[in-house]
Amino acid sequence: MAGLSRIVMHWSAGTHTVSALDREHYHFIIDGKGEVHAGKHKPEANISAADGVYAAHTRGCNTGSIGVAVAAMAGAVERPFVSGKYPITPAQVSALVKLVRGLAAKYGIPITRETIMSHAEVQPTLKIAQRGKWDIIWLPGMTQPGDPVRVGDHIRGLIKAD
């Protein structure tokens, strides 16, 4: 895999504030107000993760992948669903869509299920085992978590829209 060819979207499982841990693991983090913050590593650090100096955001899927997170979902429970005190905000969704659209254009990444995905889609789509990651399967306006690929399709649809 040459260059950057994928964007993986996450929630941080933290508060709406960007933490030092978030900056270590993601290239970009969106706070609760929808403001984008740069992580410690530039996306290009993940072109080759062999040197160990990169943003480790997705098990077995960091090389060639840009990690983008919304700072949210601390205290969330999948079943029975509880969004916690820091649910994803509409401002974060809007900023996520704009940021991913811009990154895809900048790096020439097509908007497909295999190239723009949530962390929850990695295992069912790419067949790379993850450890119970369920981000992002819930968005503002949903009453319950949804199917990872359907939620991803919704996000990709927003990214493709003008």
N, CA, C and O of each residue as an XYZ file, in Angstrom:
648
protein
N       0.858     -1.182      0.000
C       0.000      0.000      0.000
C       0.895      1.232      0.000
O       1.628      1.478      0.958
N       0.831      1.983     -1.050
C       1.642      3.195     -1.136
C       0.807      4.405     -0.739
O      -0.333      4.551     -1.180
N       1.362      5.250      0.077
C       0.677      6.475      0.462
C      -0.462      6.247      1.432
O      -0.543      5.214      2.097
N      -1.332      7.226      1.497
C      -2.495      7.161      2.375
C      -3.711      6.802      1.528
O      -4.011      7.477      0.543
N      -4.402      5.746      1.913
C      -5.494      5.249      1.074
C      -6.788      4.997      1.832
O      -7.744      4.471      1.262
N      -6.833      5.365      3.114
C      -8.032      5.076      3.901
C      -8.161      6.112      5.018
O      -7.169      6.645      5.514
N      -9.407      6.379      5.397
C      -9.694      7.211      6.564
C     -10.594      6.396      7.480
O     -11.632      5.891      7.054
N     -10.190      6.272      8.745
C     -10.985      5.548      9.730
C     -11.505      6.559     10.755
O     -10.740      7.295     11.378
N     -12.831      6.569     10.905
C     -13.494      7.509     11.825
C     -13.784      6.813     13.149
O     -14.157      5.640     13.186
N     -13.606      7.556     14.224
C     -13.746      7.016     15.571
C     -14.514      7.991     16.465
O     -14.723      9.155     16.122
N     -14.928      7.468     17.631
C     -15.200      8.354     18.751
C     -14.136      8.035     19.782
O     -13.642      6.908     19.834
N     -13.779      9.002     20.598
C     -12.657      8.836     21.521
C     -13.014      8.071     22.788
O     -12.124      7.617     23.507
N     -14.300      7.922     23.068
C     -14.780      7.356     24.340
C     -14.372      8.243     25.501
O     -14.233      7.780     26.633
N     -14.184      9.514     25.211
C     -13.827     10.496     26.230
C     -14.885     11.587     26.323
O     -16.014     11.432     25.856
N     -14.490     12.684     26.932
C     -15.387     13.834     27.065
C     -15.363     14.629     25.770
O     -14.755     14.205     24.787
N     -16.020     15.777     25.768
C     -16.027     16.635     24.581
C     -14.744     17.460     24.447
O     -14.617     18.264     23.523
N     -13.802     17.264     25.357
C     -12.524     17.968     25.329
C     -11.451     17.038     24.783
O     -11.418     15.857     25.131
N     -10.582     17.553     23.939
C      -9.497     16.763     23.353
C      -8.419     16.539     24.409
O      -7.940     17.489     25.028
N      -8.042     15.285     24.610
C      -7.034     14.942     25.620
C      -5.678     14.654     24.977
O      -5.578     14.509     23.758
N      -4.648     14.574     25.799
C      -3.308     14.226     25.315
C      -3.323     12.817     24.710
O      -2.637     12.564     23.720
N      -4.094     11.910     25.293
C      -4.204     10.547     24.758
C      -4.847     10.567     23.365
O      -4.418      9.841     22.468
N      -5.871     11.395     23.194
C      -6.501     11.542     21.876
C      -5.460     12.012     20.854
O      -5.403     11.493     19.739
N      -4.656     12.976     21.230
C      -3.656     13.535     20.307
C      -2.610     12.488     19.912
O      -2.062     12.550     18.811
N      -2.334     11.536     20.792
C      -1.385     10.455     20.494
C      -1.932      9.502     19.435
O      -1.191      9.032     18.572
N      -3.230      9.222     19.506
C      -3.813      8.146     18.700
C      -4.515      8.563     17.416
O      -4.740      7.729     16.540
N      -4.860      9.826     17.291
C      -5.601     10.273     16.108
C      -4.881     11.431     15.436
O      -4.221     12.233     16.096
N      -5.014     11.508     14.131
C      -4.399     12.617     13.396
C      -5.169     13.912     13.588
O      -4.598     15.002     13.626
N      -6.492     13.759     13.708
C      -7.359     14.917     13.933
C      -8.443     14.512     14.920
O      -8.957     13.395     14.868
N      -8.792     15.444     15.833
C      -9.841     15.204     16.815
C     -10.763     16.413     16.798
O     -10.312     17.558     16.750
N     -12.068     16.136     16.838
C     -13.071     17.197     16.803
C     -13.701     17.306     18.179
O     -14.290     16.344     18.672
N     -13.581     18.474     18.804
C     -14.132     18.661     20.145
C     -15.654     18.814     20.094
O     -16.244     18.839     19.014
N     -16.277     18.915     21.256
C     -17.731     18.974     21.359
C     -18.369     20.153     20.661
O     -19.552     20.108     20.323
N     -17.597     21.221     20.438
C     -18.108     22.407     19.743
C     -17.942     22.305     18.234
O     -18.416     23.162     17.490
N     -17.260     21.244     17.785
C     -17.038     21.070     16.361
C     -15.730     21.652     15.861
O     -15.530     21.767     14.652
N     -14.836     22.019     16.767
C     -13.534     22.559     16.378
C     -12.550     21.412     16.167
O     -12.494     20.475     16.964
N     -11.776     21.497     15.089
C     -10.817     20.455     14.728
C      -9.462     20.751     15.367
O      -8.962     21.873     15.300
N      -8.880     19.726     15.986
C      -7.566     19.827     16.622
C      -6.639     18.806     15.970
O      -7.046     17.679     15.687
N      -5.400     19.203     15.734
C      -4.417     18.292     15.159
C      -3.881     17.358     16.236
O      -3.704     17.753     17.389
N      -3.630     16.126     15.845
C      -2.997     15.172     16.738
C      -1.491     15.376     16.723
O      -0.982     16.255     16.028
N      -0.786     14.564     17.489
C       0.670     14.646     17.595
C       1.355     14.291     16.271
O       2.389     14.865     15.930
N       0.777     13.349     15.532
C       1.385     12.858     14.299
C       0.638     13.366     13.073
O      -0.592     13.422     13.073
N       1.366     13.731     12.040
C       0.755     14.111     10.768
C       0.273     12.834     10.083
O       0.813     11.758     10.339
N      -0.727     12.936      9.225
C      -1.202     11.737      8.528
C      -0.087     10.965      7.828
O      -0.119      9.735      7.794
N       0.891     11.666      7.272
C       1.984     11.021      6.549
C       2.794     10.069      7.426
O       3.471      9.184      6.903
N       2.739     10.231      8.743
C       3.436      9.310      9.646
C       2.893      7.891      9.500
O       3.590      6.929      9.822
N       1.664      7.749      9.022
C       1.056      6.428      8.886
C       1.239      5.808      7.504
O       0.680      4.748      7.225
N       2.010      6.452      6.641
C       2.303      5.831      5.351
C       3.035      4.521      5.591
O       2.747      3.512      4.947
N       3.971      4.540      6.512
C       4.655      3.318      6.925
C       4.722      3.324      8.437
O       5.435      4.131      9.034
N       3.982      2.427      9.051
C       3.972      2.347     10.514
C       5.125      1.495     11.040
O       5.202      1.223     12.238
N       6.015      1.075     10.152
C       7.104      0.171     10.527
C       8.072      0.767     11.537
O       8.666      0.033     12.328
N       8.243      2.096     11.525
C       9.208      2.712     12.441
C       8.661      2.916     13.849
O       9.403      3.317     14.745
N       7.372      2.644     14.057
C       6.775      2.771     15.378
C       6.391      4.190     15.758
O       5.905      4.413     16.867
N       6.596      5.153     14.872
C       6.270      6.549     15.147
C       5.088      6.933     14.262
O       5.258      7.449     13.157
N       3.893      6.670     14.772
C       2.678      6.911     13.998
C       1.493      6.971     14.947
O       1.631      6.690     16.137
N       0.338      7.335     14.427
C      -0.887      7.377     15.224
C      -1.535      5.989     15.176
O      -2.058      5.572     14.143
N      -1.492      5.288     16.301
C      -2.062      3.937     16.393
C      -3.527      4.045     16.795
O      -3.841      4.183     17.978
N      -4.424      3.984     15.812
C      -5.842      4.187     16.078
C      -6.716      2.977     15.776
O      -7.826      2.880     16.299
N      -6.238      2.048     14.940
C      -7.055      0.919     14.540
C      -6.196     -0.338     14.494
O      -5.226     -0.398     13.738
N      -6.537     -1.329     15.286
C      -5.754     -2.564     15.385
C      -5.561     -3.199     14.000
O      -6.534     -3.520     13.318
N      -4.303     -3.376     13.597
C      -3.979     -4.042     12.354
C      -4.326     -3.270     11.098
O      -4.326     -3.834     10.004
N      -4.625     -1.975     11.241
C      -5.087     -1.210     10.087
C      -4.603      0.248     10.147
O      -5.324      1.166      9.756
N      -3.383      0.443     10.638
C      -2.856      1.800     10.745
C      -2.052      2.234      9.527
O      -2.092      3.402      9.141
N      -1.320      1.300      8.919
C      -0.512      1.649      7.762
C      -1.417      2.125      6.631
O      -2.330      1.414      6.210
N      -1.155      3.330      6.148
C      -1.938      3.912      5.067
C      -3.261      4.508      5.494
O      -4.034      4.956      4.647
N      -3.544      4.524      6.799
C      -4.843      5.011      7.292
C      -4.709      6.289      8.105
O      -3.833      6.414      8.961
N      -5.597      7.235      7.820
C      -5.700      8.471      8.587
C      -6.760      8.240      9.664
O      -7.854      7.764      9.361
N      -6.450      8.568     10.906
C      -7.389      8.406     12.010
C      -8.006      9.735     12.403
O      -7.302     10.683     12.752
N      -9.327      9.794     12.342
C     -10.080     11.002     12.695
C     -11.067     10.619     13.787
O     -11.765      9.612     13.664
N     -11.135     11.412     14.857
C     -12.045     11.086     15.960
C     -12.876     12.291     16.378
O     -12.461     13.442     16.244
N     -14.063     11.986     16.889
C     -14.852     12.985     17.596
C     -14.629     12.722     19.080
O     -14.703     11.579     19.530
N     -14.357     13.771     19.834
C     -14.147     13.652     21.277
C     -15.526     13.514     21.921
O     -16.230     14.501     22.139
N     -15.890     12.276     22.219
C     -17.246     12.026     22.709
C     -17.407     10.593     23.189
O     -16.538      9.743     22.994
N     -18.536     10.356     23.816
C     -19.072      9.054     24.179
C     -18.505      8.440     25.471
O     -18.646      7.236     25.682
N     -17.873      9.238     26.331
C     -17.464      8.721     27.631
C     -18.700      8.225     28.370
O     -19.721      8.912     28.414
N     -18.609      7.052     28.939
C     -19.711      6.477     29.698
C     -20.798      5.840     28.855
O     -21.802      5.380     29.398
N     -20.625      5.801     27.549
C     -21.632      5.190     26.677
C     -21.651      3.678     26.876
O     -20.620      3.058     27.138
N     -22.832      3.104     26.748
C     -23.024      1.655     26.872
C     -23.800      1.204     25.635
O     -24.812      1.802     25.270
N     -23.310      0.140     24.997
C     -23.953     -0.325     23.769
C     -25.299     -0.989     24.043
O     -26.282     -0.689     23.365
N     -25.360     -1.908     25.050
C     -26.603     -2.634     25.353
C     -26.796     -2.760     26.854
O     -25.887     -3.238     27.534
N     -27.908     -2.364     27.393
C     -28.889     -1.493     26.760
C     -28.263     -0.123     26.512
O     -27.469      0.361     27.318
N     -28.627      0.494     25.395
C     -27.951      1.703     24.949
C     -28.128      2.876     25.888
O     -29.233      3.211     26.315
N     -26.984      3.492     26.193
C     -26.924      4.750     26.938
C     -25.843      5.577     26.256
O     -24.716      5.108     26.096
N     -26.172      6.795     25.854
C     -25.187      7.624     25.142
C     -24.178      8.284     26.070
O     -23.191      8.852     25.600
N     -24.405      8.222     27.379
C     -23.483      8.834     28.326
C     -23.656     10.340     28.420
O     -24.561     10.912     27.814
N     -22.777     10.974     29.187
C     -22.859     12.422     29.402
C     -22.240     13.231     28.264
O     -22.393     14.452     28.214
N     -21.550     12.561     27.359
C     -20.837     13.262     26.287
C     -21.159     12.649     24.922
O     -20.261     12.167     24.232
N     -22.435     12.667     24.535
C     -22.796     12.091     23.238
C     -22.213     12.911     22.086
O     -21.879     14.084     22.252
N     -22.099     12.286     20.934
C     -21.676     13.008     19.740
C     -22.660     14.151     19.509
O     -23.871     13.971     19.637
N     -22.140     15.312     19.171
C     -22.990     16.482     18.939
C     -23.215     16.696     17.438
O     -22.406     16.258     16.621
N     -24.310     17.367     17.077
C     -24.505     17.701     15.661
C     -23.336     18.507     15.087
O     -22.977     18.331     13.922
N     -22.739     19.389     15.896
C     -21.596     20.173     15.427
C     -20.416     19.261     15.097
O     -19.672     19.532     14.154
N     -20.238     18.194     15.855
C     -19.157     17.248     15.576
C     -19.407     16.491     14.279
O     -18.485     16.283     13.491
N     -20.644     16.082     14.056
C     -20.970     15.367     12.816
C     -20.702     16.271     11.621
O     -20.101     15.842     10.636
N     -21.137     17.499     11.704
C     -20.929     18.458     10.618
C     -19.438     18.657     10.351
O     -19.009     18.648      9.197
N     -18.654     18.835     11.404
C     -17.210     19.033     11.256
C     -16.529     17.766     10.742
O     -15.594     17.848      9.946
N     -16.987     16.597     11.188
C     -16.432     15.324     10.725
C     -16.623     15.172      9.223
O     -15.690     14.820      8.502
N     -17.823     15.436      8.766
C     -18.148     15.333      7.343
C     -17.251     16.274      6.526
O     -16.677     15.867      5.516
N     -17.139     17.505      6.956
C     -16.321     18.497      6.242
C     -14.847     18.097      6.255
O     -14.175     18.177      5.227
N     -14.343     17.671      7.404
C     -12.935     17.289      7.527
C     -12.617     16.074      6.652
O     -11.638     16.087      5.907
N     -13.432     15.037      6.740
C     -13.174     13.828      5.959
C     -13.291     14.116      4.465
O     -12.494     13.609      3.675
N     -14.259     14.912      4.073
C     -14.393     15.305      2.661
C     -13.099     15.984      2.186
O     -12.589     15.674      1.110
N     -12.578     16.908      2.997
C     -11.348     17.611      2.642
C     -10.134     16.702      2.594
O      -9.307     16.822      1.691
N     -10.017     15.791      3.558
C      -8.886     14.853      3.572
C      -8.949     13.906      2.379
O      -7.928     13.612      1.756
N     -10.146     13.434      2.068
C     -10.305     12.540      0.914
C      -9.861     13.252     -0.362
O      -9.175     12.656     -1.194
N     -10.241     14.506     -0.524
C      -9.845     15.272     -1.710
C      -8.332     15.503     -1.724
O      -7.681     15.320     -2.752
N      -7.786     15.901     -0.593
C      -6.350     16.197     -0.509
C      -5.489     14.994     -0.849
O      -4.499     15.119     -1.570
N      -5.863     13.816     -0.329
C      -5.053     12.620     -0.503
C      -5.545     11.702     -1.623
O      -5.007     10.611     -1.810
N      -6.560     12.134     -2.367
C      -7.057     11.337     -3.481
C      -7.679     10.017     -3.044
O      -7.535      9.003     -3.726
N      -8.371     10.030     -1.906
C      -9.000      8.825     -1.371
C     -10.455      8.798     -1.829
O     -11.220      9.703     -1.496
N     -10.848      7.775     -2.586
C     -12.243      7.700     -3.021
C     -13.167      7.435     -1.825
O     -12.746      6.871     -0.815
N     -14.409      7.845     -1.956
C     -15.377      7.653     -0.863
C     -16.138      6.358     -1.127
O     -17.161      6.335     -1.811
N     -15.592      5.269     -0.551
C     -16.199      3.941     -0.679
C     -16.242      3.286      0.695
O     -15.652      3.791      1.650
N     -16.938      2.164      0.791
C     -16.990      1.429      2.053
C     -15.613      0.936      2.491
O     -15.361      0.802      3.688
N     -14.737      0.668      1.560
C     -13.411      0.131      1.881
C     -12.376      1.205      2.182
O     -11.298      0.899      2.691
N     -12.690      2.455      1.873
C     -11.689      3.518      2.022
C     -12.052      4.603      3.026
O     -11.160      5.247      3.578
N     -13.318      4.815      3.270
C     -13.792      5.778      4.277
C     -14.733      4.972      5.167
O     -15.810      4.569      4.728
N     -14.336      4.740      6.397
C     -15.141      3.868      7.257
C     -15.003      4.233      8.721
O     -14.053      4.897      9.134
N     -15.978      3.781      9.493
C     -15.870      3.928     10.945
C     -15.071      2.745     11.483
O     -14.916      1.727     10.807
N     -14.576      2.888     12.684
C     -13.831      1.797     13.323
C     -14.704      0.535     13.403
O     -14.206     -0.580     13.243
N     -15.989      0.717     13.647
C     -16.899     -0.434     13.749
C     -17.037     -1.187     12.434
O     -17.437     -2.352     12.435
N     -16.718     -0.552     11.314
C     -16.819     -1.195     10.004
C     -15.565     -1.966      9.606
O     -15.611     -2.757      8.664
N     -14.457     -1.760     10.292
C     -13.195     -2.383      9.894
C     -13.312     -3.910      9.868
O     -12.932     -4.543      8.883
N     -13.827     -4.490     10.925
C     -13.908     -5.950     10.982
C     -14.875     -6.528      9.945
O     -14.483     -7.428      9.202
N     -16.124     -6.048      9.862
C     -17.012     -6.646      8.863
C     -16.623     -6.338      7.405
O     -16.914     -7.135      6.514
N     -15.986     -5.217      7.160
C     -15.665     -4.824      5.789
C     -14.300     -5.332      5.338
O     -14.173     -5.892      4.249
N     -13.282     -5.138      6.168
C     -11.917     -5.502      5.782
C     -11.477     -6.852      6.347
O     -10.413     -7.361      5.994
N     -12.302     -7.430      7.226
C     -11.997     -8.731      7.853
C     -10.733     -8.670      8.718
O     -10.001     -9.654      8.830
N     -10.485     -7.507      9.327
C      -9.375     -7.339     10.264
C      -9.991     -7.336     11.664
O     -10.736     -6.421     12.014
N      -9.685     -8.347     12.456
C     -10.291     -8.497     13.780
C     -10.002     -7.282     14.659
O      -8.870     -6.808     14.744
N     -11.046     -6.798     15.302
C     -10.945     -5.694     16.247
C     -11.407     -6.219     17.613
O     -11.930     -7.330     17.706
N     -11.221     -5.451     18.633
C     -11.586     -5.883     19.988
C     -12.849     -5.170     20.454
O     -12.786     -4.262     21.283
N     -13.991     -5.584     19.922
C     -15.264     -5.056     20.386
C     -15.483     -3.580     20.142
O     -16.196     -2.935     20.911
N     -14.900     -3.029     19.107
C     -15.061     -1.604     18.821
C     -16.421     -1.356     18.192
O     -16.768     -1.972     17.184
N     -17.183     -0.462     18.782
C     -18.520     -0.160     18.254
C     -18.665      1.300     17.853
O     -19.774      1.829     17.779
N     -17.541      1.939     17.595
C     -17.577      3.323     17.140
C     -17.360      3.379     15.629
O     -16.390      2.799     15.141
N     -18.162      4.005     14.925
C     -19.299      4.883     15.207
C     -20.567      4.173     14.709
O     -20.741      4.011     13.501
N     -21.443      3.754     15.609
C     -22.710      3.124     15.190
C     -23.923      3.875     15.737
O     -25.057      3.404     15.642
N     -23.666      5.039     16.305
C     -24.747      5.883     16.809
C     -24.412      7.322     16.470
O     -23.268      7.758     16.594
N     -25.431      8.051     16.039
C     -25.300      9.472     15.713
C     -26.456     10.239     16.339
O     -27.483      9.642     16.659
N     -26.313     11.543     16.520
C     -27.414     12.344     17.052
C     -28.693     12.106     16.245
O     -28.671     12.048     15.016
N     -29.795     11.973     16.965
C     -31.087     11.725     16.329
C     -31.481     10.259     16.317
O     -32.648      9.934     16.097
N     -30.521      9.369     16.552
C     -30.825      7.939     16.611
C     -31.231      7.574     18.038
O     -30.665      8.103     18.994
N     -32.200      6.682     18.191
C     -32.605      6.251     19.524
C     -31.791      5.057     20.007
O     -31.672      4.830     21.211
N     -31.235      4.299     19.077
C     -30.444      3.108     19.392
C     -29.275      3.011     18.410
O     -29.323      3.599     17.329
N     -28.226      2.273     18.780
C     -27.154      2.036     17.815
C     -27.701      1.299     16.591
O     -28.677      0.555     16.689
N     -27.073      1.510     15.460
C     -27.481      0.862     14.225
C     -26.413     -0.074     13.696
O     -25.358     -0.238     14.308
N     -26.689     -0.682     12.566
C     -25.731     -1.536     11.889
C     -24.530     -0.692     11.470
O     -24.712      0.374     10.881
N     -23.306     -1.142     11.758
C     -22.129     -0.330     11.448
C     -22.049      0.131      9.993
O     -21.745      1.295      9.733
N     -22.313     -0.753      9.058
C     -22.186     -0.394      7.645
C     -23.291      0.566      7.223
O     -23.044      1.470      6.424
N     -24.491      0.391      7.738
C     -25.578      1.328      7.399
C     -25.295      2.723      7.947
O     -25.529      3.722      7.267
N     -24.792      2.789      9.178
C     -24.433      4.094      9.748
C     -23.277      4.691      8.938
O     -23.270      5.887      8.648
N     -22.306      3.853      8.577
C     -21.206      4.321      7.731
C     -21.695      4.815      6.383
O     -21.210      5.828      5.879
N     -22.665      4.100      5.785
C     -23.240      4.544      4.518
C     -23.875      5.924      4.671
O     -23.763      6.768      3.782
N     -24.543      6.148      5.802
C     -25.159      7.455      6.055
C     -24.078      8.545      6.108
O     -24.222      9.601      5.492
N     -23.009      8.280      6.841
C     -21.923      9.263      6.946
C     -21.278      9.496      5.580
O     -21.025     10.639      5.200
N     -21.012      8.419      4.843
C     -20.445      8.573      3.505
C     -21.368      9.376      2.588
O     -20.900     10.166      1.768
N     -22.669      9.172      2.728
C     -23.621      9.953      1.949
C     -23.515     11.433      2.245
O     -23.580     12.262      1.338
N     -23.350     11.765      3.514
C     -23.182     13.170      3.902
C     -21.869     13.729      3.344
O     -21.806     14.883      2.920
N     -20.826     12.897      3.349
C     -19.518     13.335      2.829
C     -19.611     13.603      1.325
O     -19.023     14.562      0.825
N     -20.344     12.764      0.616
C     -20.479     12.920     -0.849
C     -21.371     14.093     -1.227
O     -21.215     14.663     -2.307
N     -22.310     14.465     -0.349
C     -23.245     15.548     -0.662
C     -22.513     16.878     -0.770
O     -21.507     17.104     -0.098
N     -23.024     17.739     -1.611
C     -22.396     19.060     -1.779
C     -22.853     20.030     -0.729
O     -22.422     21.183     -0.725
